[in-house]
Amino acid sequence: MLEINNLHATIEGADKQILQGLSLTVRPGEVHAIMGPNGSGKSTLAYVLSGRDGYEVTEGSATLDGEDLLELEPEERAAAGLFLAMQYPVEIPGVSNMYFLRQAMNSIRKARGEDEISAGAFMKLVKERAGLLGVGQELLKRDVNRGFSGGEKKRNEILQLAMLEPKIAILDETDSGLDIDALRTVADGVNRMRSPERGFLIITHYQRLLDYIVPDHVHVLAKGRIQKSGDRSLALDLEEQGYGGVLGAEFAEVVA
Amino acid sequence: MSALRNRTIEPVPAFAEALERLRGEAAGSSGRALEQRNAAFERFQALGVPTSRVENWKYTNAASFANRPFALAPRGTVDSSLIIPHFAGGHKARRLILVNGRTIPQFSHLGGLPAGMTVRPLAQVLAETPELVDRTSVNDEPEHSFEALNRALVEDGAWISLEDGVALDEPLQVISILTEAESAFMTHPRHVIRLGKDAKLRLILTTVALGQADSLMNQVETVEIADGADLTIDRTLEQGQGRSAITRSRFVLGSRSRLQQTTASIGGSLIRHEMEARLRGTHSEAILNGLMMPRGTEHVDTLIRMHHEMPDCQSDQFYKTVADDRGRAVFAGKIFVHKDAQRTNSYQKNDSLLLSDDAEIDAKPELEIYADDVKCSHGATCGDLDPASLFYLRSRGLDEALARSMLTFAFTGEVLERIADESVEHIVRRMILSRLPGGERLAELG
C-alpha cells in the first residue's frame, strides 16, 4: 500500500540531507512504529509524505496504492487517502470544529467524485465517532483547537482521522505532551480505527505509546535512514539500552 | 505662506456654493445659527484641505478624494425593501433611518422609548434650539478642516439624549443609506449623542451605500458619556467604488463610565475614521476595536487619539487589517497620558494580514506619556497567512483557495467576537465572506 523507496530529502535552502535513502513498506492492516533520536528525520518523513512546503525530495519515491504521492498537492494526498495527525495542531478561531470536519469530509468526497454527505448523515456519524473517542459535544461546537488542552487537541486529531477514514494514517509524536490518562484515551481511539484495510505509521520518540498501540513492526530511524527493523521487542530493547546501545555508540543521542 | 500652501490646498468653490444654497433653507441657517455656519466656513477656508504634508494625513490623500465639485445630496428616499435587509438589533430595536444624511421619519421606528430618552432628527434641534448642539465641554474650536466644513454645511443627523439613570433595554440602530446618483454628491451629517449619569445605551451605527455613485460623506459625532454611563457601539461601514467617507468621532467620558465600540470598515474608495477619546473622570474605560478590509484600490484609514486625562482609567485599541489586491490600510493610534493620569492602563494592538504583494499597510503607533506610574503597550504585526496553518487545512483536504479564505476569515474572528450585538456580528460575518475568494463555499460560517 504505502511504498517508500530510497527516499532522500533536504530542507529547502539548506544543504543538509535529512532523509538519506529511507525505504519502507506498509501493507494494509499493519501498524508500523518509527522511533529515533532527535534530529533523525522522523518529522521530516511525516511532512515529506504529506506534502508540506519547505522540503525537497532529491531522490527516491513514495507511492500510495501505486499513485505517486510526491507529485500531489497536500489536499490531493488527503483525497488519495493519506492522513497526518500533527504534533502541533493549528487553532482556527471563528470556525467550529464540527463545521471544519464537514468541510474536510466534503472536500475529500468532492475530489473523489463522490456526493457530499448530507447534514443529517454527517451529524449522526460525527456524534457516533466522537462518542467512541470520548470527544464531548461541547468540543465539537468550539472553534477548531482553540483553547483546547494538549490532550483535547490530540483527541481531536484522532476524531478527524476517524471521520476521514484514510487508507494510511501517520501519527507524528501524538504522545508528546500527554499525561498517562490522555495517552490511554488517544491510544484507545487509534486502536478502534485499526482495520484490515488501513495502515498506520506511528512516529514516536518514546516506546510508552507502543504499550497501548501495539505495533506489528518497529523501525529505528537514525541519520536519515532506517538502521534497524524488528518486532515489538525492538522498542523494548531501545527503552532499556537506548539508541546507542541498540545501534552502536555513534548513534547515542547527544544530551545537551 | 508658502509653507502653509504646501500643507493645504484651497477648497474647490463647490463648498461655498453649497453654503449659499443652504442659507435660509436648511434648519438653523438664519440669525445666530447662520453666523456660526459662516464662521465655521471661514475657518474651513483658512485651514484649507490637508495634503499628505500634514502629519495626520500623511498616508491619505484627502484632497484627491474630498476636494472635488460635489453638489449637495439629492433629496428623496429609497424603497423600504432596500433598507430592511440592513435591520439589526432584533425586532424590538428602535431605528432612525437617514437617507443621504437626512432623517426619514416614515421609515424610522422610535416608539416606546423610556421617559427621559429622546431621539430626534438633528434638523429639528438645529431649527428650534441650535445652541444645544454645540457645547464647549466637547466642542473646542475645531482645528480640523472637515469638522469645520461639517459645522458649516450640516443639514441633519441623529440627536440622541438619555437623562440620568435612563437605560434603553433594546438596541437603537441608526441606519445611514447613501443612494445611487448620476452626479457626485456630498452630505455632512452630524450625530449628537449624550448619556447622562448612569445611563445605558447599545447603539448600532450602520452605513450602507446602495448602487453606484460618486459621493462624500463627511460625518461628525460628538459623544458625551457622563459619570457611570455605559455606551456600546457596533458600527459597520459598507460602501463601494467611488464612495468616500470621512468620519470624526469625539468621545468624552466621565468617571466610572464605559465606552466599547467595534467597527467593521468594509468597502469604499476612501474610508477615514478619526476618533478622539478623552477620559475626563477617574476609573473609566474606553475600548475601540476595529476591522479594516481594503481590496481593489480601496483605502481605509483609522486614526485614534486616546487621551488619558485623569488617574485610574483603562483603554484598549484593538484593530485588525486584511489588505488584498492594491488595497491600502492605515492605522495611526496614539496614546496620550496626561500628567495627572497616574495608574493608567492603556493598550494598543494592530495586526495586519497582507494577502497580495501590491497591498500596503501603514501602522503608526505612538505613545506620549507625562505621568510616571502607568502601564502602556503597543504592538503591530504584519504578515502573510501562517504556512503551518495553511498546510494543516490542506492536509485535511481543503484546496488552497478555500484554506486561504478560511484562515483569513479566522484572522478576523477576534474582532467579530467583540461585536456586542449578535445580529450585527452575523451581518459582518456575511460582509467578510462576500469579499473572500470562494467565500460562498464558507457561507455557513455567516
XYZ file of C-alpha atoms in Angstrom:
702
model
C 0.000 0.000 0.000
C 2.458 2.702 1.153
C 5.783 2.159 -0.587
C 8.713 4.369 0.276
C 11.813 3.647 -1.733
C 15.295 5.126 -1.262
C 13.833 8.490 -0.189
C 16.275 11.387 0.039
C 15.109 14.812 1.196
C 16.576 18.137 2.227
C 15.152 21.216 3.867
C 14.803 23.796 1.115
C 17.667 26.234 1.090
C 19.818 24.093 3.353
C 22.492 21.691 2.130
C 21.927 19.128 4.806
C 20.359 15.844 3.738
C 17.737 14.926 6.315
C 16.481 11.718 4.719
C 19.245 9.681 3.152
C 17.798 6.677 1.433
C 14.818 5.653 3.519
C 12.841 2.622 2.365
C 9.726 1.226 3.989
C 6.604 -0.694 3.005
C 3.358 -0.588 4.964
C 0.746 -3.144 3.931
C -2.985 -2.847 4.665
C -3.803 -3.654 8.266
C -0.254 -3.179 9.516
C 0.899 -0.849 12.238
C 4.478 0.332 11.872
C 6.267 2.350 14.507
C 9.176 4.592 13.664
C 11.399 5.519 16.543
C 14.514 7.565 16.509
C 16.540 10.146 18.333
C 16.008 13.890 17.947
C 17.041 15.139 14.526
C 16.911 11.698 12.946
C 14.373 12.820 10.343
C 11.129 11.468 11.854
C 9.045 14.613 11.422
C 10.659 15.345 8.060
C 9.412 11.964 6.870
C 5.877 12.822 8.008
C 5.961 16.220 6.307
C 7.530 14.976 3.076
C 4.878 12.264 2.791
C 2.039 14.711 3.425
C 3.402 17.461 1.163
C 4.335 20.330 3.423
C 6.227 23.200 1.750
C 9.856 23.683 2.580
C 11.186 20.218 1.825
C 12.799 18.999 -1.333
C 12.899 15.373 -2.382
C 16.209 14.849 -4.177
C 15.912 11.137 -4.852
C 13.636 8.172 -4.361
C 9.874 7.671 -4.407
C 6.784 7.366 -2.255
C 3.587 5.825 -3.587
C 0.192 5.018 -2.131
C -1.503 2.134 -3.931
C 0.804 2.819 -6.858
C -0.004 6.533 -7.036
C 2.997 8.855 -6.842
C 2.410 10.863 -3.653
C 5.264 13.266 -4.243
C 3.571 14.728 -7.338
C 0.410 15.628 -5.436
C -0.652 18.739 -3.525
C -1.358 18.176 0.184
C -5.135 18.201 -0.406
C -4.755 15.669 -3.229
C -2.807 13.401 -0.901
C -5.652 13.692 1.601
C -8.105 12.715 -1.131
C -5.838 9.800 -2.075
C -6.253 8.515 1.467
C -3.304 9.864 3.435
C -3.784 11.449 6.846
C -1.270 13.085 9.153
C -2.132 13.578 12.811
C 0.046 16.511 13.700
C 2.288 17.157 16.609
C 1.093 20.761 16.828
C -2.497 21.065 15.558
C -3.394 24.588 14.493
C -6.092 26.766 16.080
C -8.730 28.262 13.772
C -10.764 30.935 15.570
C -14.256 31.580 14.225
C -14.561 28.147 12.598
C -16.348 25.485 14.601
C -14.843 22.048 14.887
C -17.997 20.455 13.527
C -18.102 22.753 10.501
C -14.421 22.159 9.782
C -14.872 18.402 9.894
C -17.737 18.567 7.428
C -15.776 20.849 5.073
C -12.839 18.446 5.200
C -15.038 15.401 4.575
C -16.876 17.034 1.706
C -13.691 18.406 0.145
C -12.281 14.898 0.054
C -15.525 13.403 -1.226
C -15.733 16.024 -3.935
C -12.146 15.393 -5.012
C -13.007 11.701 -5.311
C -16.078 12.480 -7.393
C -18.452 11.393 -4.629
C -21.571 13.199 -3.399
C -21.352 15.448 -0.380
C -22.533 13.940 2.876
C -25.948 15.209 3.952
C -26.133 17.324 7.075
C -28.178 14.652 8.818
C -25.870 11.786 7.937
C -22.879 13.850 8.978
C -24.391 14.700 12.361
C -25.166 11.072 13.014
C -21.664 9.987 12.068
C -19.828 12.694 13.987
C -21.843 12.021 17.137
C -21.158 8.334 16.915
C -17.419 8.703 16.280
C -16.975 11.477 18.824
C -18.764 9.328 21.387
C -16.438 6.400 20.732
C -13.387 8.629 21.156
C -14.664 10.384 24.250
C -14.912 13.739 22.478
C -17.755 15.685 24.075
C -20.450 17.605 22.208
C -19.073 20.793 23.670
C -15.704 20.245 21.998
C -17.428 19.770 18.627
C -19.102 23.140 18.906
C -15.975 25.027 19.898
C -13.619 26.670 17.411
C -11.099 24.255 15.929
C -8.440 23.517 18.577
C -8.912 26.922 20.133
C -8.222 26.864 23.845
C -8.049 23.061 23.720
C -5.759 21.334 26.200
C -2.908 19.236 24.812
C -4.985 16.091 25.288
C -8.058 17.613 23.644
C -6.038 18.665 20.600
C -4.655 15.173 20.124
C -8.055 13.567 20.644
C -9.407 15.980 18.070
C -6.745 14.824 15.609
C -7.882 11.250 16.120
C -11.505 12.314 15.636
C -10.518 13.822 12.278
C -8.811 10.559 11.441
C -11.941 8.645 12.372
C -14.124 10.893 10.219
C -11.852 11.000 7.170
C -11.169 7.247 7.238
C -7.805 7.323 5.466
C -6.030 4.330 3.945
C -2.836 5.283 5.700
C -2.615 7.310 8.881
C 0.626 8.879 10.026
C 0.777 9.882 13.684
C 3.552 12.384 14.348
C 4.570 12.398 18.021
C 0.952 12.040 19.001
C 2.094 11.130 22.505
C 4.056 14.315 23.116
C 2.724 16.462 25.903
C 0.127 13.920 27.030
C -0.302 12.628 30.552
C -0.918 8.955 31.046
C -4.729 9.177 31.019
C -4.829 11.277 27.881
C -2.339 8.934 26.251
C -4.582 5.987 27.005
C -7.657 7.738 25.578
C -5.818 8.648 22.383
C -4.389 5.146 22.036
C -7.857 3.608 22.532
C -9.098 5.839 19.731
C -6.351 4.731 17.397
C -6.930 1.086 18.249
C -10.612 1.442 17.350
C -9.550 2.720 13.946
C -7.322 -0.254 13.220
C -8.736 -2.349 10.432
C -7.540 -4.841 7.848
C -7.736 -2.139 5.171
C -5.900 0.605 7.000
C -2.203 1.066 7.611
C -0.603 3.115 10.379
C 2.769 4.777 10.636
C 3.358 5.846 14.200
C 6.230 8.214 14.770
C 7.329 8.438 18.345
C 10.280 9.284 20.488
C 9.377 7.009 23.375
C 8.101 3.496 23.426
C 5.423 4.334 26.023
C 2.738 4.891 23.353
C 3.548 1.443 21.962
C 2.443 -0.150 25.226
C -1.048 0.919 24.212
C -0.872 0.774 20.425
C 0.932 -2.470 19.826
C 2.815 -2.296 16.518
C 3.455 -5.118 14.058
C 6.815 -3.687 13.074
C 9.247 -1.316 14.742
C 11.899 0.616 12.815
C 14.731 2.671 14.167
C 15.397 5.796 12.142
C 18.748 7.480 12.573
C 20.882 9.623 10.316
C 18.125 9.754 7.724
C 17.617 6.069 7.119
C 16.200 3.019 8.801
C 19.039 1.440 10.708
C 17.239 -1.486 12.207
C 13.818 -3.144 11.969
C 12.174 -5.708 14.149
C 9.036 -6.590 16.005
C 7.658 -5.037 19.164
C 10.594 -6.261 21.248
C 12.890 -3.818 19.428
C 11.021 -0.946 21.067
C 11.566 -2.528 24.464
C 15.267 -3.006 23.743
C 15.503 0.680 22.830
C 13.817 1.620 26.079
C 16.314 -0.467 28.009
C 19.540 0.148 26.136
C 18.999 3.478 24.410
C 19.720 4.259 20.749
C 23.453 3.956 21.372
C 23.069 0.541 22.964
C 20.958 -0.872 20.130
C 22.634 0.786 17.131
C 26.159 1.308 18.378
C 27.916 4.161 20.133
C 27.893 6.540 17.147
C 24.083 6.665 17.328
C 23.904 7.556 21.005
C 21.635 10.545 21.460
C 23.524 13.693 22.236
C 22.331 15.071 25.526
C 22.694 18.790 25.657
C 2.555 81.428 3.463
C 4.246 79.125 1.002
C 4.733 76.506 3.715
C 1.056 76.718 4.573
C 0.107 76.431 0.925
C 2.147 73.282 0.631
C 0.464 71.721 3.610
C -3.039 72.501 2.496
C -4.783 73.367 -0.708
C -7.632 75.729 -1.355
C -11.111 74.199 -1.281
C -12.991 73.979 -4.559
C -15.807 76.566 -5.000
C -18.445 73.832 -4.702
C -18.329 74.066 -0.908
C -19.054 77.819 -0.898
C -21.850 77.233 -3.405
C -23.325 74.609 -1.122
C -23.310 77.001 1.821
C -25.014 79.583 -0.363
C -27.727 77.099 -1.270
C -28.318 76.120 2.344
C -28.645 79.689 3.552
C -32.180 80.300 4.709
C -33.190 76.814 3.501
C -31.601 74.362 5.882
C -32.521 74.045 9.523
C -30.547 76.514 11.602
C -29.389 78.660 8.702
C -30.555 82.065 9.773
C -29.759 84.514 12.533
C -27.116 83.487 15.009
C -27.002 79.932 13.674
C -26.128 81.304 10.256
C -23.380 83.417 11.766
C -21.945 80.277 13.289
C -22.113 78.469 9.967
C -20.348 81.352 8.270
C -17.683 81.430 10.959
C -17.142 77.684 10.605
C -16.876 78.047 6.855
C -14.286 80.811 7.186
C -12.371 78.522 9.495
C -12.556 75.769 6.857
C -11.322 78.151 4.161
C -8.462 79.278 6.371
C -7.457 75.735 7.310
C -7.772 74.511 3.731
C -7.908 70.887 2.638
C -4.990 68.913 4.106
C -2.438 67.310 1.807
C -0.101 64.473 2.683
C 2.312 67.030 4.141
C 0.100 67.297 7.196
C 1.300 64.590 9.560
C -2.168 63.238 10.375
C -2.890 62.905 6.662
C 0.489 61.558 5.631
C -0.809 58.313 4.151
C -4.209 59.513 2.971
C -4.641 61.950 0.160
C -7.764 63.758 1.331
C -7.510 66.390 -1.382
C -7.881 63.950 -4.265
C -10.939 62.290 -2.736
C -12.672 65.133 -0.954
C -11.756 68.334 -2.731
C -13.915 67.821 -5.781
C -17.042 69.528 -7.092
C -19.685 67.687 -5.104
C -23.222 69.032 -5.060
C -25.478 68.779 -2.013
C -27.029 65.341 -1.752
C -30.222 64.781 -3.713
C -33.419 64.770 -1.669
C -35.841 61.914 -1.671
C -35.752 58.437 -0.361
C -35.402 54.836 -1.402
C -37.736 51.890 -1.351
C -38.045 50.420 2.128
C -37.269 46.960 0.713
C -33.712 48.186 0.208
C -33.395 49.262 3.828
C -34.957 46.304 5.602
C -32.084 43.886 4.833
C -29.848 46.134 6.922
C -32.003 45.969 10.032
C -30.090 44.735 13.057
C -30.575 44.500 16.780
C -33.649 42.274 16.797
C -37.313 43.049 16.227
C -37.544 45.201 19.342
C -34.745 47.520 18.268
C -35.606 51.179 17.703
C -34.491 52.651 14.422
C -33.673 56.012 12.995
C -33.215 55.994 9.238
C -31.249 58.566 7.289
C -31.046 58.729 3.517
C -28.176 60.796 2.148
C -27.703 62.323 5.580
C -31.339 63.357 6.138
C -33.668 61.600 8.530
C -36.675 59.815 7.041
C -39.331 59.745 9.797
C -41.716 57.380 7.988
C -39.137 54.552 7.975
C -37.959 55.202 11.493
C -39.313 53.354 14.487
C -38.854 55.157 17.754
C -41.978 54.228 19.691
C -41.963 53.330 23.353
C -38.720 54.972 24.342
C -38.276 55.195 28.092
C -39.077 58.508 29.783
C -36.017 60.709 29.731
C -34.749 59.400 26.415
C -35.005 61.497 23.269
C -34.192 60.507 19.717
C -34.887 63.252 17.197
C -33.720 64.403 13.799
C -30.890 66.837 14.408
C -32.585 69.167 11.896
C -35.368 69.774 14.419
C -32.888 70.702 17.111
C -30.971 72.928 14.697
C -34.207 74.702 13.814
C -35.501 75.138 17.347
C -32.536 75.279 19.698
C -29.306 75.350 17.718
C -27.419 76.497 20.821
C -27.913 72.984 22.285
C -25.920 71.309 19.537
C -22.514 72.675 20.341
C -21.307 72.679 23.891
C -17.897 73.975 24.789
C -17.245 70.987 27.038
C -16.941 68.831 23.950
C -16.515 71.264 21.148
C -13.396 73.275 21.423
C -12.598 75.430 18.448
C -12.254 72.885 15.663
C -8.784 72.853 14.225
C -9.922 70.266 11.795
C -10.867 71.195 8.243
C -13.555 68.605 7.729
C -15.108 69.200 11.111
C -15.308 72.913 10.344
C -16.830 72.066 6.973
C -19.367 69.811 8.656
C -20.400 72.621 11.002
C -20.899 74.929 8.040
C -22.868 72.500 5.875
C -24.691 70.209 8.319
C -28.353 69.641 7.462
C -29.420 66.793 9.685
C -28.316 63.790 11.688
C -29.252 61.979 14.858
C -29.904 63.628 18.200
C -29.795 61.011 20.910
C -30.081 62.006 24.527
C -30.578 59.972 27.710
C -31.148 61.674 31.024
C -29.505 60.492 34.229
C -30.246 56.888 35.063
C -32.121 56.137 31.843
C -31.433 52.859 30.065
C -32.823 51.508 26.820
C -33.005 47.736 27.067
C -33.041 47.100 23.329
C -30.507 48.452 20.872
C -31.011 51.674 18.949
C -29.962 51.399 15.313
C -29.131 54.398 13.169
C -29.052 53.399 9.507
C -27.439 55.807 7.063
C -28.238 54.983 3.466
C -26.389 56.587 0.592
C -28.289 56.358 -2.683
C -27.236 55.822 -6.261
C -26.899 59.029 -8.217
C -25.805 60.215 -11.633
C -23.769 63.140 -10.361
C -21.344 63.458 -7.497
C -22.902 64.470 -4.182
C -21.907 65.147 -0.616
C -23.566 65.029 2.758
C -22.429 66.324 6.144
C -24.423 64.559 8.830
C -23.892 65.308 12.462
C -24.751 62.995 15.355
C -25.034 64.286 18.895
C -25.112 61.541 21.493
C -25.419 62.307 25.197
C -25.686 59.837 28.019
C -26.478 61.292 31.448
C -25.138 59.823 34.664
C -25.551 56.041 34.884
C -27.420 55.969 31.574
C -27.017 52.946 29.359
C -27.321 52.515 25.609
C -26.443 49.951 22.968
C -26.101 51.737 19.677
C -25.782 50.221 16.220
C -24.475 52.567 13.538
C -24.943 51.162 10.062
C -23.775 52.966 6.932
C -24.602 51.402 3.581
C -24.126 52.705 0.057
C -26.658 51.370 -2.431
C -25.569 51.032 -6.041
C -23.191 53.300 -7.862
C -22.406 56.912 -7.142
C -19.573 59.265 -6.529
C -20.185 60.559 -3.017
C -18.576 62.116 0.006
C -19.979 61.578 3.471
C -18.339 63.906 5.966
C -19.764 62.956 9.338
C -19.089 64.362 12.785
C -20.169 62.753 16.018
C -19.910 64.271 19.453
C -20.490 61.773 22.202
C -20.724 62.589 25.899
C -20.748 59.739 28.370
C -21.371 61.079 31.876
C -20.278 59.522 35.174
C -21.248 55.893 35.471
C -22.789 55.750 31.996
C -22.225 52.870 29.609
C -22.265 53.120 25.812
C -21.756 50.235 23.411
C -21.449 50.962 19.698
C -21.364 48.413 16.893
C -20.502 50.224 13.715
C -20.441 48.973 10.142
C -19.450 50.834 7.004
C -20.212 49.127 3.739
C -19.573 51.293 0.744
C -18.428 50.819 -2.814
C -16.367 52.194 -5.624
C -16.430 55.992 -5.814
C -17.649 56.372 -2.228
C -15.658 58.356 0.289
C -16.423 58.695 3.960
C -14.659 60.845 6.486
C -15.994 60.313 9.987
C -14.796 62.125 13.052
C -15.961 60.827 16.420
C -15.244 62.701 19.603
C -15.875 60.919 22.858
C -15.739 62.428 26.321
C -16.019 60.043 29.263
C -16.802 60.847 32.903
C -15.845 58.870 35.995
C -16.621 55.142 36.127
C -18.074 55.318 32.655
C -17.524 52.890 29.846
C -17.329 53.029 26.076
C -16.972 49.968 23.901
C -17.013 50.380 20.161
C -16.383 47.770 17.483
C -16.134 48.940 13.888
C -16.083 46.999 10.637
C -14.999 49.115 7.670
C -15.566 47.055 4.587
C -15.594 48.639 1.150
C -15.272 52.182 -0.152
C -12.771 54.158 -2.210
C -11.785 56.087 0.891
C -12.847 55.362 4.432
C -11.264 57.553 7.044
C -12.325 57.299 10.662
C -10.847 59.608 13.258
C -11.585 59.008 16.882
C -10.672 61.134 19.803
C -11.485 59.800 23.238
C -10.976 61.920 26.339
C -11.075 60.137 29.666
C -12.028 63.065 31.873
C -13.029 61.207 35.031
C -11.387 58.501 37.096
C -11.907 54.730 36.745
C -13.395 54.912 33.273
C -12.734 52.593 30.365
C -12.613 53.079 26.600
C -12.343 50.156 24.210
C -12.030 50.718 20.483
C -11.972 47.620 18.281
C -11.975 47.502 14.539
C -11.579 45.603 11.323
C -10.429 47.136 8.043
C -10.569 45.140 4.803
C -9.468 47.124 1.741
C -9.209 45.390 -1.633
C -9.091 46.579 -5.244
C -7.836 50.139 -4.924
C -9.691 50.852 -1.689
C -8.134 52.914 1.060
C -9.115 52.594 4.719
C -7.613 54.826 7.357
C -8.098 54.788 11.124
C -6.710 57.474 13.362
C -7.134 57.285 17.125
C -6.208 59.811 19.769
C -6.692 58.306 23.221
C -6.339 60.932 25.932
C -5.927 59.773 29.499
C -6.545 62.984 31.414
C -7.361 61.535 34.850
C -5.991 58.715 37.031
C -7.038 55.067 37.171
C -8.528 54.707 33.698
C -8.139 51.942 31.168
C -8.152 51.935 27.421
C -7.676 49.393 24.705
C -7.299 49.767 20.956
C -7.574 46.534 19.027
C -7.545 46.709 15.235
C -7.118 44.078 12.585
C -6.488 44.694 8.927
C -6.779 42.471 5.863
C -5.423 44.107 2.705
C -5.746 42.444 -0.688
C -5.063 43.457 -4.320
C -3.807 47.050 -4.266
C -5.776 47.871 -1.139
C -4.206 50.094 1.423
C -4.853 50.460 5.132
C -3.541 52.972 7.609
C -3.654 52.659 11.362
C -2.349 55.559 13.397
C -3.087 55.189 17.080
C -1.739 57.467 19.713
C -1.999 57.233 23.458
C -1.577 60.454 25.447
C -1.151 60.052 29.166
C -1.528 63.485 30.735
C 0.484 64.373 33.820
C -2.313 63.692 36.343
C -3.288 60.359 34.837
C -1.445 58.098 37.246
C -2.157 54.358 37.248
C -3.266 54.442 33.636
C -3.547 51.126 31.817
C -3.546 51.656 28.096
C -3.059 49.146 25.327
C -2.951 49.215 21.589
C -2.649 46.366 19.124
C -2.809 46.322 15.349
C -2.405 43.046 13.480
C -2.349 43.051 9.720
C -2.619 40.472 7.016
C -1.210 41.296 3.591
C -2.750 39.000 1.002
C -1.080 40.478 -2.046
C 2.324 41.871 -2.964
C 0.718 45.133 -4.065
C -1.286 45.741 -0.899
C 0.063 48.211 1.614
C -0.350 48.724 5.316
C 0.970 51.697 7.238
C 0.931 51.310 11.004
C 1.938 54.197 13.177
C 1.658 53.521 16.893
C 2.604 56.389 19.197
C 2.845 56.990 22.908
C 3.127 60.312 24.667
C 3.371 59.910 28.427
C 3.658 62.620 31.069
C 2.762 60.580 34.169
C 5.206 58.201 35.810
C 3.027 55.386 37.155
C 1.443 53.958 34.019
C 1.192 50.728 32.068
C 1.128 51.273 28.338
C 1.875 48.968 25.478
C 1.553 48.923 21.765
C 2.203 46.239 19.218
C 1.869 45.939 15.479
C 2.326 42.837 13.361
C 2.147 42.426 9.628
C 2.450 39.310 7.530
C 1.044 36.703 5.209
C -1.074 33.728 6.286
C 0.770 31.297 8.523
C 2.216 28.495 6.338
C 1.783 25.913 9.109
C -1.927 26.731 9.356
C -2.322 26.643 5.594
C -0.684 23.240 5.466
C -2.884 21.963 8.299
C -6.059 22.836 6.404
C -4.799 21.494 3.085
C -3.697 18.254 4.702
C -7.346 17.804 5.705
C -8.402 18.001 2.063
C -9.281 21.697 1.695
C -7.954 23.189 -1.533
C -5.579 26.111 -1.242
C -8.099 28.841 -2.132
C -10.614 27.568 0.396
C -7.922 27.137 3.040
C -6.705 30.703 2.491
C -10.225 32.093 2.728
C -10.955 30.121 5.864
C -7.784 31.335 7.558
C -8.433 34.912 6.500
C -11.885 34.610 7.992
C -10.365 33.118 11.135
C -7.970 36.074 11.348
C -10.934 38.433 11.624
C -12.523 36.263 14.318
C -11.118 38.133 17.291
C -12.762 41.340 16.109
C -16.016 39.580 15.242
C -16.395 38.226 18.732
C -16.027 41.715 20.195
C -19.139 42.885 18.380
C -21.761 43.289 21.093
C -24.899 42.613 19.067
C -25.308 39.119 17.682
C -27.233 40.193 14.586
C -24.531 42.736 13.707
C -21.942 40.012 14.138
C -23.823 37.884 11.599
C -24.043 40.791 9.176
C -20.312 41.433 9.458
C -19.549 37.746 9.020
C -21.520 37.793 5.777
C -19.825 41.009 4.675
C -16.417 39.427 5.229
C -17.319 36.184 3.468
C -18.713 38.062 0.478
C -15.272 39.589 -0.009
C -13.249 36.392 0.238
C -12.440 34.357 -2.871
C -14.732 31.347 -2.719
C -16.450 32.841 0.324
C -19.756 31.392 -0.873
C -18.341 27.951 -0.081
C -17.989 29.129 3.510
C -21.478 30.623 3.592
C -22.493 28.591 6.615
C -19.985 30.497 8.722
C -22.097 33.618 8.094
